[in-house]
Structures are given as C-alpha cells and as structure tokens.
Short mmCIF file of C-alpha atoms in Angstrom, two decimals:
data_model
loop_
_atom_site.label_atom_id
_atom_site.label_comp_id
_atom_site.label_asym_id
_atom_site.label_seq_id
_atom_site.Cartn_x
_atom_site.Cartn_y
_atom_site.Cartn_z
CA MET A 1 -49.46 40.09 -161.26
CA LYS A 2 -47.51 36.85 -161.12
CA LYS A 3 -44.77 38.40 -163.24
CA GLY A 4 -44.49 41.33 -160.83
CA ASN A 5 -44.33 38.96 -157.87
CA ASN A 6 -41.64 36.89 -159.55
CA GLN A 7 -39.61 40.01 -160.22
CA SER A 8 -39.75 41.03 -156.54
CA ASP A 9 -38.79 37.59 -155.23
CA PRO A 10 -35.03 37.89 -155.98
CA GLY A 11 -34.85 41.19 -154.17
CA GLN A 12 -36.73 39.82 -151.17
CA LYS A 13 -34.54 36.71 -151.11
CA GLY A 14 -31.47 38.90 -151.31
CA ILE A 15 -32.54 40.92 -148.29
CA ILE A 16 -33.37 37.77 -146.33
CA ASP A 17 -30.03 36.18 -147.24
CA ARG A 18 -28.16 39.30 -146.19
CA ILE A 19 -30.01 39.36 -142.89
CA LYS A 20 -29.18 35.69 -142.33
CA GLU A 21 -25.54 36.23 -143.22
CA LYS A 22 -25.33 39.24 -140.92
CA ALA A 23 -26.97 37.33 -138.08
CA MET A 24 -24.64 34.35 -138.58
CA SER A 25 -21.59 36.62 -138.63
CA TRP A 26 -22.73 38.24 -135.36
CA TRP A 27 -23.33 34.81 -133.84
CA GLU A 28 -19.92 33.51 -134.91
CA TYR A 29 -18.22 36.63 -133.59
CA GLY A 30 -20.11 36.60 -130.28
CA SER A 31 -19.71 32.88 -129.65
CA ASP A 32 -16.08 32.35 -130.66
CA GLY A 33 -14.47 35.06 -132.77
CA VAL A 34 -14.56 37.71 -130.03
CA TRP A 35 -11.79 35.88 -128.13
CA SER A 36 -9.38 36.62 -130.98
CA ASP A 37 -10.30 40.32 -130.95
CA HIS A 38 -7.67 42.25 -128.95
CA ARG A 39 -9.32 45.66 -129.11
CA ASP A 40 -9.71 47.17 -125.64
CA THR A 41 -13.11 48.74 -126.26
CA LEU A 42 -16.32 48.70 -124.25
CA LYS A 43 -18.14 46.80 -127.00
CA VAL A 44 -15.57 43.99 -127.12
CA LYS A 45 -15.41 43.74 -123.31
CA THR A 46 -19.22 43.61 -123.06
CA VAL A 47 -19.50 40.85 -125.67
CA LYS A 48 -16.72 38.85 -123.97
CA THR A 49 -18.36 39.24 -120.55
CA LEU A 50 -21.76 38.13 -121.87
CA ASN A 51 -20.18 35.21 -123.72
CA LEU A 52 -18.26 34.02 -120.68
CA THR A 53 -21.20 34.55 -118.31
CA VAL A 54 -23.67 32.55 -120.43
CA ARG A 55 -21.19 29.79 -121.16
CA THR A 56 -20.14 29.42 -117.52
CA PHE A 57 -23.77 29.61 -116.35
CA LEU A 58 -24.66 26.68 -118.60
CA ASN A 59 -21.61 24.65 -117.56
CA SER A 60 -21.39 25.36 -113.82
CA ASP A 61 -24.89 24.19 -112.79
CA LEU A 62 -25.67 27.16 -110.55
CA GLN A 63 -29.13 25.75 -109.86
CA SER A 64 -27.64 22.81 -107.91
CA LYS A 65 -25.29 25.14 -106.04
CA ALA A 66 -28.26 27.36 -105.13
CA CYS A 67 -30.15 24.30 -103.82
CA ALA A 68 -27.17 23.29 -101.68
CA MET A 69 -26.83 26.81 -100.26
CA THR A 70 -30.58 26.92 -99.53
CA TYR A 71 -30.24 23.75 -97.44
CA ARG A 72 -27.20 25.08 -95.56
CA THR A 73 -28.91 28.41 -94.95
CA MET A 74 -31.98 26.72 -93.49
CA LEU A 75 -29.74 24.90 -90.99
CA ALA A 76 -28.17 28.20 -89.92
CA VAL A 77 -31.19 30.50 -90.24
CA VAL A 78 -31.82 30.79 -86.49
CA PRO A 79 -28.18 31.59 -85.57
CA ALA A 80 -28.01 34.00 -88.53
CA LEU A 81 -31.15 35.80 -87.38
CA ALA A 82 -29.77 35.82 -83.85
CA LEU A 83 -26.62 37.56 -85.09
CA LEU A 84 -28.67 40.08 -87.08
CA PHE A 85 -30.89 40.82 -84.08
CA ALA A 86 -27.87 41.11 -81.80
CA ILE A 87 -26.35 43.71 -84.14
CA GLY A 88 -29.77 45.31 -84.58
CA ARG A 89 -30.15 45.71 -80.83
CA GLY A 90 -26.72 47.32 -80.67
CA PHE A 91 -27.77 49.91 -83.26
CA GLY A 92 -31.36 50.18 -82.03
CA PHE A 93 -32.78 48.60 -85.19
CA GLN A 94 -34.41 45.49 -83.70
CA ASN A 95 -37.97 46.71 -84.23
CA ILE A 96 -37.13 47.80 -87.77
CA LEU A 97 -35.86 44.29 -88.55
CA GLN A 98 -39.04 42.73 -87.19
CA ASN A 99 -41.22 45.12 -89.16
CA GLN A 100 -39.30 44.39 -92.36
CA LEU A 101 -39.77 40.65 -91.90
CA TYR A 102 -43.48 41.18 -91.26
CA ASN A 103 -43.64 43.22 -94.45
CA TYR A 104 -41.87 40.49 -96.43
CA PHE A 105 -44.23 37.82 -95.09
CA PRO A 106 -47.52 39.61 -94.32
CA SER A 107 -49.54 36.39 -94.04
CA GLN A 108 -47.08 34.57 -91.78
CA HIS A 109 -47.13 36.54 -88.54
CA ARG A 110 -47.62 33.43 -86.47
CA ALA A 111 -44.64 31.63 -88.00
CA LEU A 112 -42.46 34.74 -87.62
CA GLU A 113 -43.41 35.12 -83.97
CA MET A 114 -42.34 31.52 -83.44
CA ALA A 115 -39.04 32.22 -85.23
CA PHE A 116 -38.47 35.30 -83.08
CA SER A 117 -38.99 33.21 -79.96
CA PHE A 118 -36.32 30.79 -81.23
CA VAL A 119 -33.99 33.73 -81.78
CA ASP A 120 -34.58 35.06 -78.26
CA SER A 121 -33.86 31.61 -76.83
CA CYS A 122 -30.68 31.36 -78.90
CA LEU A 123 -29.45 34.76 -77.68
CA ALA A 124 -30.36 33.91 -74.10
CA GLN A 125 -28.36 30.68 -74.29
CA ALA A 126 -25.44 32.54 -75.83
CA SER A 127 -25.36 35.03 -72.95
CA GLU A 128 -26.27 32.68 -70.07
CA GLY A 129 -24.30 29.53 -70.83
CA ILE A 130 -22.68 27.35 -68.18
CA PHE A 131 -19.35 28.86 -69.11
CA VAL A 132 -19.13 32.53 -69.93
CA GLY A 133 -18.98 33.01 -73.67
CA VAL A 134 -19.49 29.35 -74.61
CA GLY A 135 -22.88 30.03 -76.14
CA LEU A 136 -21.50 32.98 -78.06
CA VAL A 137 -18.67 30.83 -79.39
CA PHE A 138 -21.09 28.21 -80.68
CA LEU A 139 -23.24 30.93 -82.24
CA LEU A 140 -20.26 32.44 -84.04
CA TRP A 141 -19.00 29.00 -85.07
CA THR A 142 -22.33 28.30 -86.76
CA ILE A 143 -22.07 31.56 -88.68
CA VAL A 144 -18.43 30.83 -89.58
CA SER A 145 -19.44 27.41 -90.92
CA LEU A 146 -22.12 28.99 -93.08
CA LEU A 147 -19.71 31.64 -94.37
CA SER A 148 -17.15 28.93 -95.09
CA SER A 149 -19.73 27.13 -97.23
CA VAL A 150 -20.55 30.39 -99.01
CA GLU A 151 -16.84 31.05 -99.60
CA GLU A 152 -16.41 27.54 -101.00
CA THR A 153 -19.27 28.12 -103.45
CA PHE A 154 -17.94 31.55 -104.47
CA ASN A 155 -14.47 30.06 -104.95
CA GLN A 156 -15.94 27.42 -107.26
CA VAL A 157 -17.53 30.18 -109.32
CA TRP A 158 -14.21 32.05 -109.43
CA GLY A 159 -12.19 28.90 -110.10
CA VAL A 160 -10.10 29.34 -106.93
CA PRO A 161 -8.99 25.87 -105.73
CA TYR A 162 -8.17 26.80 -102.12
CA GLU A 163 -9.79 28.57 -99.18
CA ARG A 164 -8.45 31.13 -96.75
CA SER A 165 -6.14 30.13 -93.93
CA PHE A 166 -7.71 29.73 -90.50
CA PHE A 167 -6.35 33.09 -89.30
CA ARG A 168 -7.68 34.93 -92.36
CA LYS A 169 -11.05 33.23 -91.91
CA MET A 170 -11.32 34.60 -88.39
CA THR A 171 -10.35 38.16 -89.38
CA ASP A 172 -12.18 38.36 -92.72
CA TYR A 173 -15.34 36.65 -91.49
CA LEU A 174 -15.48 39.05 -88.55
CA ALA A 175 -15.43 41.97 -90.98
CA ILE A 176 -18.09 40.28 -93.12
CA CYS A 177 -20.32 39.64 -90.09
CA ILE A 178 -20.13 43.32 -89.14
CA ILE A 179 -20.22 45.11 -92.51
CA LEU A 180 -22.77 43.10 -94.50
CA PRO A 181 -25.48 42.90 -91.78
CA VAL A 182 -25.20 46.66 -91.23
CA LEU A 183 -25.72 47.25 -94.97
CA MET A 184 -28.63 44.80 -94.95
CA ILE A 185 -30.22 46.54 -91.97
CA CYS A 186 -29.74 49.94 -93.61
CA SER A 187 -31.19 48.62 -96.86
CA GLY A 188 -34.29 47.24 -95.19
CA GLY A 189 -34.86 49.71 -92.39
CA LEU A 190 -33.69 53.04 -93.72
CA GLN A 191 -36.99 53.90 -95.35
CA ILE A 192 -39.08 53.27 -92.23
CA PHE A 193 -36.64 54.85 -89.78
CA MET A 194 -35.80 57.95 -91.78
CA SER A 195 -39.32 58.64 -93.00
CA THR A 196 -40.76 58.70 -89.47
CA THR A 197 -37.83 60.72 -88.09
CA ILE A 198 -37.69 63.34 -90.85
CA GLN A 199 -41.44 63.74 -91.03
CA ARG A 200 -41.47 64.38 -87.30
CA LEU A 201 -38.77 67.03 -87.65
CA LEU A 202 -40.09 68.50 -90.94
CA PRO A 203 -43.86 67.94 -91.04
CA PHE A 204 -44.44 69.29 -94.55
CA ASP A 205 -46.78 67.37 -96.80
CA PHE A 206 -45.21 68.60 -100.03
CA LEU A 207 -41.92 66.93 -99.04
CA SER A 208 -43.49 63.47 -98.72
CA PRO A 209 -43.25 62.41 -102.40
CA VAL A 210 -39.66 63.65 -102.72
CA LEU A 211 -38.71 62.11 -99.39
CA GLY A 212 -40.30 58.77 -100.26
CA PHE A 213 -38.54 58.60 -103.63
CA SER A 214 -35.18 59.56 -102.07
CA LEU A 215 -35.49 56.89 -99.40
CA ASP A 216 -36.48 54.28 -101.97
CA VAL A 217 -33.37 55.12 -104.01
CA ALA A 218 -31.18 55.05 -100.89
CA SER A 219 -32.54 51.63 -99.94
CA ILE A 220 -31.73 50.29 -103.40
CA VAL A 221 -28.22 51.79 -103.24
CA PHE A 222 -27.57 50.04 -99.93
CA THR A 223 -28.73 46.78 -101.51
CA TRP A 224 -26.25 47.33 -104.36
CA LEU A 225 -23.48 48.00 -101.83
CA PHE A 226 -24.45 44.88 -99.89
CA PHE A 227 -24.01 42.63 -102.92
CA ALA A 228 -20.88 44.47 -104.07
CA GLY A 229 -19.38 44.02 -100.60
CA ALA A 230 -20.23 40.31 -100.65
CA TYR A 231 -18.55 39.88 -104.04
CA MET A 232 -15.42 41.68 -102.83
CA LEU A 233 -15.10 40.16 -99.36
CA ILE A 234 -16.27 36.55 -99.61
CA PRO A 235 -14.27 34.90 -102.46
CA ASN A 236 -10.61 34.18 -101.78
CA ALA A 237 -9.52 36.35 -104.69
CA LYS A 238 -8.61 39.97 -105.28
CA VAL A 239 -11.79 41.42 -106.75
CA ARG A 240 -11.65 44.84 -108.35
CA PHE A 241 -14.27 47.30 -107.13
CA LYS A 242 -15.51 48.24 -110.61
CA ASN A 243 -16.37 44.60 -111.32
CA ALA A 244 -17.94 44.08 -107.89
CA ILE A 245 -20.13 47.19 -108.12
CA LEU A 246 -21.28 46.21 -111.64
CA ALA A 247 -22.35 42.78 -110.43
CA GLY A 248 -23.76 44.34 -107.25
CA VAL A 249 -26.00 46.70 -109.22
CA LEU A 250 -27.35 43.87 -111.39
CA ALA A 251 -27.81 41.39 -108.55
CA GLY A 252 -29.21 44.04 -106.17
CA THR A 253 -31.76 45.20 -108.75
CA ALA A 254 -32.81 41.60 -109.44
CA PHE A 255 -33.10 40.98 -105.69
CA GLN A 256 -35.31 44.05 -105.25
CA LEU A 257 -37.57 42.80 -108.07
CA LEU A 258 -37.71 39.39 -106.38
CA GLN A 259 -38.69 41.06 -103.12
CA TRP A 260 -41.44 43.01 -104.87
CA LEU A 261 -42.78 39.87 -106.57
CA PHE A 262 -42.57 37.88 -103.37
CA ILE A 263 -44.37 40.49 -101.28
CA ASN A 264 -47.13 41.00 -103.83
CA GLY A 265 -47.40 37.25 -104.34
CA GLN A 266 -48.40 36.77 -100.71
CA MET A 267 -51.98 37.40 -101.78
CA GLY A 268 -52.10 33.91 -103.26
CA VAL A 269 -50.79 32.27 -100.11
CA ALA A 270 -54.27 31.03 -99.24
CA LYS A 271 -53.68 28.03 -101.50
CA TYR A 272 -50.58 27.11 -99.48
CA ASN A 273 -52.50 27.62 -96.24
CA ALA A 274 -55.16 25.19 -97.45
CA ILE A 275 -52.51 22.54 -98.24
CA TYR A 276 -49.82 23.03 -95.61
CA GLY A 277 -51.74 24.75 -92.81
CA SER A 278 -49.36 26.31 -90.30
CA PHE A 279 -46.39 25.03 -92.34
CA SER A 280 -47.26 27.18 -95.37
CA PHE A 281 -44.39 29.47 -94.42
CA LEU A 282 -41.84 26.74 -95.18
CA PRO A 283 -42.30 26.25 -98.97
CA LEU A 284 -42.48 30.02 -99.49
CA MET A 285 -39.29 30.52 -97.49
CA LEU A 286 -37.50 27.77 -99.42
CA LEU A 287 -38.64 29.26 -102.73
CA TRP A 288 -37.46 32.73 -101.71
CA MET A 289 -34.08 31.40 -100.55
CA GLN A 290 -33.63 29.38 -103.73
CA PHE A 291 -34.17 32.37 -106.02
CA SER A 292 -32.14 34.65 -103.74
CA TRP A 293 -29.11 32.34 -103.89
CA LEU A 294 -29.52 31.91 -107.63
CA ILE A 295 -29.42 35.70 -108.07
CA THR A 296 -26.43 35.97 -105.73
CA LEU A 297 -24.43 33.27 -107.52
CA ALA A 298 -25.35 34.69 -110.94
CA GLY A 299 -24.01 38.06 -109.79
CA ALA A 300 -20.79 36.39 -108.60
CA LEU A 301 -20.51 34.77 -112.02
CA ILE A 302 -20.91 38.14 -113.77
CA CYS A 303 -18.28 39.66 -111.48
CA SER A 304 -15.85 36.81 -112.18
CA SER A 305 -16.48 36.97 -115.92
CA ALA A 306 -15.99 40.74 -116.10
CA GLN A 307 -12.65 40.50 -114.27
CA ASN A 308 -11.29 37.39 -115.99
CA ILE A 309 -12.14 38.00 -119.65
CA SER A 310 -8.43 38.29 -120.41
CA MET A 311 -7.98 34.69 -119.28
CA PHE A 312 -10.09 33.42 -122.17
CA SER A 313 -8.36 35.20 -125.03
CA PHE A 314 -7.48 32.64 -127.73
CA ASP A 315 -9.66 30.18 -125.82
CA ARG A 316 -10.22 27.82 -128.76
CA GLN A 317 -6.54 27.92 -129.75
CA ILE A 318 -5.37 27.22 -126.19
CA ARG A 319 -7.71 24.25 -125.87
CA ASN A 320 -6.26 22.80 -129.09
CA ILE A 321 -2.65 23.92 -128.61
CA SER A 322 0.01 21.60 -129.99
CA ALA A 323 2.75 20.04 -127.88
CA ASP A 324 5.41 21.78 -130.00
CA TYR A 325 3.90 25.26 -129.49
CA THR A 326 3.38 24.56 -125.77
CA ARG A 327 7.09 23.80 -125.49
CA LYS A 328 7.98 27.07 -127.25
CA VAL A 329 5.75 29.12 -124.95
CA THR A 330 7.10 27.31 -121.88
CA LEU A 331 10.72 28.02 -122.83
CA SER A 332 9.85 31.67 -123.49
CA VAL A 333 8.26 32.11 -120.04
CA LEU A 334 11.12 30.25 -118.35
CA TYR A 335 13.62 32.47 -120.21
CA VAL A 336 12.00 35.60 -118.71
CA ILE A 337 12.09 34.08 -115.20
CA LEU A 338 15.78 33.12 -115.56
CA LYS A 339 16.79 36.44 -117.05
CA ARG A 340 15.16 38.46 -114.26
CA PHE A 341 16.83 36.22 -111.67
CA ARG A 342 20.25 36.64 -113.33
CA ASP A 343 19.82 40.42 -113.52
CA ARG A 344 18.67 40.50 -109.86
CA GLN A 345 15.31 41.96 -110.75
CA THR A 346 12.12 41.46 -108.75
CA PRO A 347 10.53 38.09 -109.61
CA MET A 348 7.16 38.15 -111.35
CA ASN A 349 3.89 36.38 -110.64
CA THR A 350 1.56 34.87 -113.23
CA GLU A 351 -0.26 38.09 -114.11
CA GLN A 352 2.97 40.08 -114.42
CA LEU A 353 4.51 37.41 -116.65
CA SER A 354 1.41 37.50 -118.86
CA VAL A 355 1.77 41.26 -119.34
CA SER A 356 5.55 41.12 -119.82
CA CYS A 357 5.48 38.28 -122.37
CA GLY A 358 2.28 39.34 -124.12
CA ILE A 359 0.83 35.85 -123.59
CA PRO A 360 -2.77 35.21 -122.38
CA ILE A 361 -2.77 34.67 -118.64
CA ARG A 362 -4.60 31.35 -118.99
CA LEU A 363 -1.76 29.96 -121.12
CA VAL A 364 0.84 31.40 -118.74
CA ARG A 365 -0.84 29.60 -115.85
CA LEU A 366 -0.87 26.40 -117.88
CA VAL A 367 2.87 26.47 -118.56
CA THR A 368 3.90 27.78 -115.12
CA ASP A 369 1.91 25.02 -113.44
CA ARG A 370 3.90 22.57 -115.55
CA LEU A 371 7.19 24.27 -114.62
CA LEU A 372 6.25 24.16 -110.94
CA ALA A 373 5.25 20.50 -111.14
CA CYS A 374 8.53 19.61 -112.88
CA GLY A 375 10.51 21.45 -110.20
CA LEU A 376 12.09 23.87 -112.67
CA VAL A 377 10.75 26.91 -110.77
CA ILE A 378 9.51 27.56 -107.25
CA ARG A 379 7.24 30.09 -105.59
CA VAL A 380 8.74 32.90 -103.52
CA ILE A 381 6.85 32.97 -100.23
CA THR A 382 7.04 35.89 -97.80
CA ASP A 383 5.03 36.90 -94.76
CA ASN A 384 3.04 39.36 -96.90
CA ASN A 385 1.95 37.00 -99.67
CA MET A 386 1.78 33.54 -98.12
CA ASP A 387 -2.05 33.43 -98.43
CA ASP A 388 -2.23 34.64 -102.05
CA ARG A 389 -0.85 31.61 -103.86
CA ASP A 390 -1.73 32.82 -107.33
CA GLU A 391 0.03 36.10 -106.59
CA LEU A 392 3.27 34.45 -105.49
CA PRO A 393 6.19 35.32 -107.79
CA MET A 394 8.39 32.58 -109.27
CA GLN A 395 12.13 32.10 -109.50
CA PRO A 396 14.50 29.27 -110.57
CA SER A 397 14.80 26.28 -108.26
CA MET A 398 18.43 25.53 -109.27
CA SER A 399 21.51 27.41 -110.34
CA ILE A 400 21.18 29.04 -113.76
CA GLU A 401 24.04 26.89 -115.17
CA GLN A 402 21.77 23.83 -114.97
CA TYR A 403 19.13 25.34 -117.26
CA THR A 404 20.48 24.18 -120.60
CA ILE A 405 18.00 23.75 -123.43
CA ALA A 406 18.67 20.00 -123.47
CA ASN A 407 18.08 19.65 -119.73
CA VAL A 408 14.89 21.73 -119.75
CA ILE A 409 13.34 19.97 -122.74
CA THR A 410 14.23 16.52 -121.38
CA THR A 411 12.76 17.38 -117.97
CA LEU A 412 9.50 18.65 -119.51
CA HIS A 413 9.29 15.67 -121.87
CA THR A 414 9.87 12.94 -119.28
CA TYR A 415 7.99 14.38 -116.30
CA GLY A 416 4.92 12.45 -115.15
CA GLU A 417 3.79 8.95 -114.27
CA LYS A 418 5.29 6.11 -116.31
CA ASP A 419 5.83 2.35 -116.33
CA PHE A 420 2.54 1.70 -114.53
CA ILE A 421 0.89 -0.59 -117.14
CA PRO A 422 1.83 -4.25 -116.42
CA ASP A 423 3.79 -6.07 -119.15
CA LEU A 424 3.54 -3.21 -121.65
CA GLU A 425 7.24 -3.43 -122.49
CA LYS A 426 7.00 -7.22 -122.93
CA LYS A 427 4.03 -6.94 -125.26
CA PHE A 428 5.46 -4.09 -127.36
CA PRO A 429 9.26 -4.28 -127.01
CA GLN A 430 9.99 -2.79 -130.45
CA VAL A 431 7.75 0.21 -129.80
CA MET A 432 9.38 0.85 -126.42
CA GLN A 433 12.88 0.68 -127.89
CA GLN A 434 12.09 3.10 -130.70
CA CYS A 435 10.47 5.57 -128.28
CA ASP A 436 13.51 5.40 -125.96
CA ARG A 437 15.85 5.97 -128.91
CA LEU A 438 13.77 8.93 -130.03
CA THR A 439 13.89 10.48 -126.55
CA GLU A 440 17.65 9.97 -126.37
CA SER A 441 18.16 11.44 -129.83
CA VAL A 442 16.12 14.50 -128.86
CA ARG A 443 18.24 14.96 -125.76
CA LYS A 444 21.51 14.65 -127.71
CA SER A 445 20.39 16.80 -130.63
CA THR A 446 19.22 19.71 -128.52
CA SER A 447 21.72 22.41 -127.72
CA ASP A 448 23.66 22.53 -124.45
CA THR A 449 23.47 26.30 -124.63
CA LEU A 450 22.18 27.98 -121.50
CA LEU A 451 18.62 29.16 -122.00
CA VAL A 452 19.32 32.48 -120.30
CA ASN A 453 22.13 33.27 -122.79
CA LEU A 454 19.87 33.19 -125.85
#
C-alpha cells in the first residue's frame, strides 16, 4: 500500500506543480504582462480594464471620496429635493416621488413628512422672495455648487486636472439638472404610474405578470441610462457612449441591489429606533448615501479604465524609461510636429500624435508636456476648442530654422530650476566645472542639422 502511494505521489506533485505554474503565469500576465500585449481582442481589453480598475481602486481611496460626497450631499439635500419636486410638479410626478421615498424608507414616514415640509418652505421662499427670482437663484446656486463638487470628484477619477469654464458650467449643469432628474423620476415612478394607468385601460388579470415584469425591466433600464448619462455629462472629458453604458449597466445594477437590500433591511430598524429615537432616519440615510456614492464612483472608475486602457500600454517600461530613450521619443514627436507645420498640414493633438507615431498616448503626453514647458511647441487655441485643453493641437513656437538638433537637445537638457542650493558651487567646484564642460561638449558635438530635414 505504501509502495502504491509512493508511486502516485510524483504524478500528484506534477499536477499540483503544473496548476501552480499555470496560476502564476496567469497572475503575471494579468498583473503586468498584459500591458505589453498589443492584441486588440475582447479578452485582452477585459483583462486590461479589470487590472486598471482594481489598481486604481486600491490607489485612489474611493472610500474617502465617497465620505466627502456624502457630507456635501447632506448639506444640499433639501435644495436637491426641492429641485426634484419642482421638476416633478411640472411633469405631474410629485405624488410618485413622495410614494417612492415612502417605499424606500417605510419606517420613517414622520421624518419624511418633516423633510417634505422643508422642501415646501424652500420652494415657497424661492418663488416669494423679496426680489423676484432671488430665491430661485440661491436654489440653483446650491445645486451648481453640489454639481461642481461632483465634477471635481469625477475629474479626479478621470485624471483631468481642470474644471469647465464658468460658461460651460452654466450650460452643461442646466442640461444635467433637467436630464438626470427626469431619468431618475422615470426610473422610480414608471412602475407605479404605468401599472395603474394601463391596468385601468386594459383590466385583464392575465396581463399583470407580463406587465409587472416589463415595468421592472423598464425601471432598471432607466437606472442604467441615469448612470450612463452621469458618466457622460459630469466629467470634463469626452466620454464614449459604449464605455459610459457599460459602467452605467454595472453601477445601475449594483444600485438596484442596494435599494433592494436597503428596503428589505428596514425591518431591523427597530434597533435604531431604540437608540436614536426620532433621529433613526439619519444614520440609515448616511449609510445609504455612502454606499450609493461608492457605487457611483466605482462605476466612474470602470468607465475611465475602459476608455483609457491604451494610456497604460508599456506601463512598467514608461515608469522606468531612461533619459536617453526619452530624448529619442521626444525628438521623434517633435519631428512629426515640425514636418506637418512645414508641409502646411493640420496640426495634431496628443491622441492623434499617439496614433501617427505608434507611441503610447501616456508617453506622448509625457514628452509633449515637456516640450510645452520648454517653450518648443505651443497649443493652437480656437473658439471651438478653447475648453478642451487636452484636445488642443500643437505647433512650433518659433521658426523651423531654429530647431536644430543641438538647440533642441540643449534646451531639453538645461530646462528647469537650477542654482538654488546655497554654496553648492563653492563646496564642489570641480564637479560643477566637469558638468559644465560635459554640457558644452554635448552642445558642440551634436549636429546643427535641422531636425525637420532628417
């Protein structure tokens, strides 16, 4: 028996070792090797998206961002509800909104009635201020401030360092305040409104199951569209619809599950009532907002990852790129910019240069930012693109005759802060002299040939 067991051990160990090796190879490919895989297949894109989403989720601290947004939302909850009820009244959905809130919080009717009274007072002040429209302006300003905070958070997720201009905030936020609440109202009130209306027009019992299922599906679809619209409209970036709808489906489904858990969890609210009394609504509301914002930001992260996977090709190599190879890539990109300017062709932006040169867009942004900082190229600003800074094309900042290889390399090599450490030259005079001689020798040894003539 022992002999038989000993004979089977090598085979078992071989299977286990192969499984371990296979698992390790999958892990190495999924964690790092996938960024060197240039195949444009669904499998590769999915692995890259999952890799980037998990890595960014762990590094971006979405939990803290969700906490901050929960706090800001609580400050603006009454004006936000006032805006929703104002739109709901315009569409005749006010009662549907109230019923949906009662359904979400079945044990907190008293707190909701108090909140509704605050909303009525807010709307009354907005319509009966000392000056006509002053109350409405303050109401809209509160909503704009909240949306500005949401945009700032979304921009952080997308890595966009700047917000919209004031004019674009007014126009885009107005569209957001109209479109998204309508989708939210349709998502929450469609089932109640349509079921009562259709059943009154078609009172057939056998249609009830089909009708209920159809309305449930329609409600979920509107939730998906709500999140997809938020991911497309709020960040100051051009978001492709296919990425927004993918993230909207995932975030909307997670939000619907959260709603189901939250509604069914109201049965255990007696414990909160025993501790907090009439304030038991507050911790439940904060918990719901916290998880809702976490789902929303996670969806924004998935949307950003799905759209920007090309930015992280050769990620490890770019992070460890040498100064010599950076210079070669920089001269190559600058050569394309100069050549298109000489041939009177349309200037290219970062994404177009990435495609034309076959260089990852993240590396192109790295070198073009350096060229812009050195003053070797400038952005071309027109009335149509002045708000899309990343989309601005680039052209030379001087005449082409000044772009010799020696001049370009010297400019790139010497740009930046210097001579700011006190007495460094006095303490290390020999080192300073040798470095200056090396810089001068590099400048003299490099060719005076025009870069564009290569």
